[in-house]
mmCIF file of C-alpha atoms in Angstrom:
data_model
loop_
_atom_site.group_PDB
_atom_site.id
_atom_site.type_symbol
_atom_site.label_atom_id
_atom_site.label_comp_id
_atom_site.label_asym_id
_atom_site.label_seq_id
_atom_site.Cartn_x
_atom_site.Cartn_y
_atom_site.Cartn_z
ATOM 1 C CA GLY R 1147 -6.894 16.600 -52.852
ATOM 2 C CA LEU R 1148 -4.806 19.685 -52.288
ATOM 3 C CA ASN R 1149 -3.086 21.388 -49.389
ATOM 4 C CA ALA R 1150 -5.103 24.248 -48.004
ATOM 5 C CA SER R 1151 -4.424 26.900 -45.354
ATOM 6 C CA TYR R 1152 -1.176 28.531 -44.404
ATOM 7 C CA TYR R 1153 -0.137 27.284 -40.976
ATOM 8 C CA ASN R 1154 2.130 27.895 -38.016
ATOM 9 C CA THR R 1155 5.171 25.691 -38.711
ATOM 10 C CA THR R 1156 5.926 25.424 -34.976
ATOM 11 C CA THR R 1157 2.485 24.436 -33.672
ATOM 12 C CA GLY R 1158 0.937 23.078 -36.884
ATOM 13 C CA ALA R 1159 -2.203 25.175 -36.340
ATOM 14 C CA PRO R 1160 -3.870 26.282 -39.599
ATOM 15 C CA THR R 1161 -4.245 29.992 -40.297
ATOM 16 C CA GLY R 1162 -7.790 31.288 -40.578
ATOM 17 C CA ALA R 1163 -10.923 29.183 -40.788
ATOM 18 C CA PHE R 1164 -10.781 25.421 -40.303
ATOM 19 C CA VAL R 1165 -13.974 23.399 -39.943
ATOM 20 C CA MET R 1166 -14.062 19.640 -40.467
ATOM 21 C CA GLU R 1167 -17.309 17.654 -40.423
ATOM 22 C CA GLY R 1168 -18.993 20.530 -38.602
ATOM 23 C CA VAL R 1169 -16.334 20.747 -35.878
ATOM 24 C CA ASP R 1170 -14.838 24.239 -35.745
ATOM 25 C CA ALA R 1171 -11.101 24.278 -34.996
ATOM 26 C CA SER R 1172 -10.570 27.852 -36.231
ATOM 27 C CA THR R 1173 -8.180 30.077 -34.349
ATOM 28 C CA SER R 1174 -8.373 33.234 -36.448
ATOM 29 C CA GLY R 1175 -11.370 32.842 -38.762
ATOM 30 C CA ASP R 1176 -12.245 36.523 -39.195
ATOM 31 C CA ASN R 1177 -8.641 37.514 -39.940
ATOM 32 C CA TYR R 1178 -8.614 35.848 -43.387
ATOM 33 C CA SER R 1179 -10.834 35.017 -46.344
ATOM 34 C CA PHE R 1180 -12.143 31.454 -46.455
ATOM 35 C CA PHE R 1181 -13.707 28.737 -48.597
ATOM 36 C CA ALA R 1182 -16.644 26.886 -47.045
ATOM 37 C CA VAL R 1183 -19.211 24.204 -47.689
ATOM 38 C CA LEU R 1184 -22.327 25.147 -45.760
ATOM 39 C CA LYS R 1185 -24.517 22.633 -43.951
ATOM 40 C CA ASP R 1186 -27.118 22.924 -46.749
ATOM 41 C CA GLY R 1187 -24.472 21.817 -49.307
ATOM 42 C CA THR R 1188 -23.849 25.176 -50.960
ATOM 43 C CA VAL R 1189 -20.301 26.448 -51.341
ATOM 44 C CA MET R 1190 -19.022 29.954 -50.767
ATOM 45 C CA ILE R 1191 -15.932 32.103 -50.585
ATOM 46 C CA GLY R 1192 -16.135 34.565 -47.727
ATOM 47 C CA ALA R 1193 -14.162 37.765 -47.411
ATOM 48 C CA LYS R 1194 -11.901 38.734 -44.525
ATOM 49 C CA GLY R 1195 -14.095 39.601 -41.535
ATOM 50 C CA GLU R 1196 -17.123 37.547 -42.661
ATOM 51 C CA TYR R 1197 -16.361 34.249 -40.924
ATOM 52 C CA SER R 1198 -18.340 35.002 -37.728
ATOM 53 C CA LYS R 1199 -21.415 35.803 -39.830
ATOM 54 C CA TYR R 1200 -21.480 32.238 -41.273
ATOM 55 C CA LYS R 1201 -19.843 30.305 -38.421
ATOM 56 C CA GLY R 1202 -22.892 28.274 -37.318
ATOM 57 C CA GLN R 1203 -23.830 27.395 -40.912
ATOM 58 C CA ILE R 1204 -20.470 25.886 -41.957
ATOM 59 C CA GLN R 1205 -19.905 22.145 -42.381
ATOM 60 C CA GLU R 1206 -16.374 22.325 -43.897
ATOM 61 C CA ALA R 1207 -13.997 25.292 -44.248
ATOM 62 C CA ILE R 1208 -10.400 26.208 -44.997
ATOM 63 C CA GLY R 1209 -8.656 29.538 -44.669
ATOM 64 C CA GLY R 1210 -7.439 31.450 -47.694
ATOM 65 C CA TYR R 1211 -4.443 33.732 -47.633
ATOM 66 C CA ILE R 1212 -5.340 36.375 -50.206
ATOM 67 C CA HIS R 1213 -8.716 36.975 -51.875
ATOM 68 C CA ILE R 1214 -7.395 37.327 -55.444
ATOM 69 C CA VAL R 1215 -10.664 37.496 -57.424
ATOM 70 C CA LYS R 1216 -13.641 39.382 -55.995
ATOM 71 C CA ASP R 1217 -17.008 39.884 -57.688
ATOM 72 C CA GLY R 1218 -15.576 38.759 -61.046
ATOM 73 C CA ALA R 1219 -12.582 41.107 -61.037
ATOM 74 C CA ILE R 1220 -8.917 40.767 -60.116
ATOM 75 C CA ALA R 1221 -8.262 42.273 -56.693
ATOM 76 C CA ASP R 1222 -6.195 45.459 -56.504
ATOM 77 C CA GLY R 1223 -2.542 45.463 -55.474
ATOM 78 C CA LEU R 1224 -1.595 41.871 -56.319
ATOM 79 C CA ASP R 1225 2.103 41.126 -56.855
ATOM 80 C CA LYS R 1226 3.065 41.082 -60.544
ATOM 81 C CA VAL R 1227 6.744 40.186 -60.081
ATOM 82 C CA THR R 1228 7.395 37.190 -57.804
ATOM 83 C CA LYS R 1229 6.837 33.828 -59.501
ATOM 84 C CA TYR R 1230 6.255 30.906 -57.186
ATOM 85 C CA PRO R 1231 4.336 27.605 -56.979
ATOM 86 C CA ARG R 1232 0.669 28.476 -56.395
ATOM 87 C CA GLN R 1233 -2.383 26.720 -54.967
ATOM 88 C CA THR R 1234 -5.806 28.200 -55.675
ATOM 89 C CA ILE R 1235 -9.517 27.586 -55.150
ATOM 90 C CA GLY R 1236 -12.249 29.512 -56.914
ATOM 91 C CA MET R 1237 -15.944 29.550 -57.714
ATOM 92 C CA THR R 1238 -17.884 30.278 -60.877
ATOM 93 C CA ALA R 1239 -21.096 32.313 -60.889
ATOM 94 C CA ASP R 1240 -23.148 29.098 -60.970
ATOM 95 C CA GLY R 1241 -21.371 27.659 -57.904
ATOM 96 C CA LYS R 1242 -18.879 25.308 -59.550
ATOM 97 C CA VAL R 1243 -15.650 24.878 -57.585
ATOM 98 C CA ILE R 1244 -12.377 25.242 -59.518
ATOM 99 C CA THR R 1245 -9.000 24.251 -58.078
ATOM 100 C CA MET R 1246 -5.644 25.003 -59.648
ATOM 101 C CA THR R 1247 -2.104 23.982 -58.743
ATOM 102 C CA ALA R 1248 0.778 25.664 -60.558
ATOM 103 C CA ASP R 1249 4.225 24.157 -60.159
ATOM 104 C CA GLY R 1250 7.203 26.483 -59.829
ATOM 105 C CA SER R 1251 10.706 27.063 -58.450
ATOM 106 C CA GLN R 1252 12.031 24.393 -60.834
ATOM 107 C CA ALA R 1253 13.592 26.323 -63.717
ATOM 108 C CA PRO R 1254 13.885 25.688 -66.586
ATOM 109 C CA GLN R 1255 10.857 23.333 -66.438
ATOM 110 C CA THR R 1256 8.613 25.674 -64.471
ATOM 111 C CA VAL R 1257 9.028 28.979 -62.672
ATOM 112 C CA GLY R 1258 5.511 29.373 -61.296
ATOM 113 C CA LEU R 1259 3.095 32.284 -61.407
ATOM 114 C CA THR R 1260 2.856 35.703 -59.831
ATOM 115 C CA ILE R 1261 -0.232 36.179 -57.662
ATOM 116 C CA TYR R 1262 -1.607 38.483 -60.378
ATOM 117 C CA GLU R 1263 -1.110 35.752 -63.018
ATOM 118 C CA GLN R 1264 -2.752 33.286 -60.642
ATOM 119 C CA ALA R 1265 -5.820 35.568 -60.527
ATOM 120 C CA GLN R 1266 -5.786 35.930 -64.339
ATOM 121 C CA VAL R 1267 -5.897 32.140 -64.756
ATOM 122 C CA MET R 1268 -8.861 31.869 -62.398
ATOM 123 C CA ILE R 1269 -10.730 34.610 -64.298
ATOM 124 C CA GLU R 1270 -10.008 32.755 -67.563
ATOM 125 C CA LEU R 1271 -11.429 29.581 -65.975
ATOM 126 C CA GLY R 1272 -14.676 31.471 -65.282
ATOM 127 C CA CYS R 1273 -14.222 32.226 -61.585
ATOM 128 C CA VAL R 1274 -15.981 35.178 -59.993
ATOM 129 C CA GLU R 1275 -14.305 34.534 -56.614
ATOM 130 C CA ALA R 1276 -10.896 32.966 -55.910
ATOM 131 C CA LEU R 1277 -8.496 32.502 -53.013
ATOM 132 C CA HIS R 1278 -4.752 32.069 -52.927
ATOM 133 C CA LEU R 1279 -4.009 29.094 -50.653
ATOM 134 C CA ASP R 1280 -0.687 27.904 -49.222
ATOM 135 C CA GLY R 1281 1.741 27.513 -52.135
ATOM 136 C CA GLY R 1282 5.504 27.276 -52.380
ATOM 137 C CA ASN R 1283 6.953 23.956 -51.224
ATOM 138 C CA SER R 1284 3.493 23.025 -49.928
ATOM 139 C CA ALA R 1285 1.795 23.283 -53.353
ATOM 140 C CA THR R 1286 0.716 19.676 -53.837
ATOM 141 C CA PHE R 1287 -2.126 18.137 -55.804
ATOM 142 C CA GLY R 1288 -3.017 14.472 -55.428
ATOM 143 C CA ALA R 1289 -5.621 12.344 -57.150
ATOM 144 C CA ILE R 1290 -6.730 8.867 -58.005
ATOM 145 C CA ARG R 1291 -6.146 8.819 -61.751
ATOM 146 C CA GLU R 1292 -8.798 7.300 -63.949
ATOM 147 C CA GLY R 1293 -8.383 3.577 -64.346
ATOM 148 C CA THR R 1294 -6.476 3.196 -61.048
ATOM 149 C CA ASP R 1295 -7.329 2.935 -57.384
ATOM 150 C CA LYS R 1296 -4.133 4.465 -55.969
ATOM 151 C CA PHE R 1297 -3.922 8.026 -54.606
ATOM 152 C CA VAL R 1298 -0.780 9.680 -56.030
ATOM 153 C CA THR R 1299 0.810 13.120 -56.242
ATOM 154 C CA VAL R 1300 0.140 14.382 -59.767
ATOM 155 C CA ASN R 1301 2.022 17.670 -59.747
ATOM 156 C CA SER R 1302 5.731 18.261 -59.190
ATOM 157 C CA PRO R 1303 6.166 19.787 -55.702
ATOM 158 C CA SER R 1304 9.082 22.239 -55.628
ATOM 159 C CA GLY R 1305 10.544 20.521 -52.566
ATOM 160 C CA GLN R 1306 10.732 17.320 -54.655
ATOM 161 C CA ALA R 1307 8.413 15.483 -52.236
ATOM 162 C CA GLU R 1308 5.130 15.849 -50.396
ATOM 163 C CA ARG R 1309 5.381 18.148 -47.397
ATOM 164 C CA ALA R 1310 3.584 17.753 -44.084
ATOM 165 C CA VAL R 1311 0.783 20.328 -43.958
ATOM 166 C CA SER R 1312 -1.817 21.394 -41.414
ATOM 167 C CA ASN R 1313 -4.959 20.719 -43.440
ATOM 168 C CA THR R 1314 -6.093 19.697 -46.895
ATOM 169 C CA LEU R 1315 -9.144 19.908 -49.084
ATOM 170 C CA MET R 1316 -10.345 16.589 -50.467
ATOM 171 C CA ILE R 1317 -12.942 16.419 -53.221
ATOM 172 C CA VAL R 1318 -14.497 12.959 -53.175
ATOM 173 C CA SER R 1319 -16.903 11.552 -55.747
ATOM 174 C CA THR R 1320 -19.760 9.438 -54.471
ATOM 175 C CA ALA R 1321 -20.732 8.308 -57.988
ATOM 176 C CA VAL R 1322 -21.085 4.558 -58.331
ATOM 177 C CA ALA R 1323 -19.439 2.984 -61.392
ATOM 178 C CA ASP R 1324 -21.975 1.192 -63.570
ATOM 179 C CA GLY R 1325 -19.418 -0.502 -65.849
ATOM 180 C CA THR R 1326 -20.509 1.412 -68.957
ATOM 181 C CA PHE R 1327 -17.704 2.812 -71.134
ATOM 182 C CA ASP R 1328 -17.811 6.599 -70.911
ATOM 183 C CA HIS R 1329 -14.530 7.930 -72.291
ATOM 184 C CA ALA R 1330 -10.825 7.288 -72.712
ATOM 185 C CA VAL R 1331 -7.908 9.285 -71.347
ATOM 186 C CA ILE R 1332 -4.641 9.636 -73.248
ATOM 187 C CA SER R 1333 -1.647 11.217 -71.560
ATOM 188 C CA GLY R 1334 1.883 11.860 -72.741
ATOM 189 C CA ASP R 1335 5.216 12.253 -71.010
ATOM 190 C CA TYR R 1336 4.769 16.023 -70.783
ATOM 191 C CA ASP R 1337 1.540 17.854 -69.935
ATOM 192 C CA TYR R 1338 0.912 21.537 -70.454
#
């Protein structure tokens, strides 16, 4: 799970598209790019201004802030200077969804990425489309680690704790464990 859209810190309303279980709570869908799961199960990243075109077909959606990878190329004009914690969602040409959380604002351990570097990483991961989501103190990635049943924060949020956010994106497996050994996971004190 990861935090998703930027949001109004006074009202809590998410910025851009927000559809949950087919219920549309969007306030400014066409003003921003978006990530969506359509009612037929396909996923898409829509550009600014395209939300109305897909509105009736969307089952789940979150708003993106900046469309950083478009048609397999890094978007023009992305910041190459300011490093910050980043939250990203992207898609490969064959429809695989890629998420990335980059810690930052915690020198000397981590300083974060520029938005341009964020786009470069997504290209290197095979994305043809990618969106910059709400980052900064909100950049949080949680998961149930293999071998456990507890949902925990797995990154290091720059605010030193989870932050209340307007919406999140949860990726949930429906696979049923069959008890057969598949693989082992080894982790150290420091991950790169």
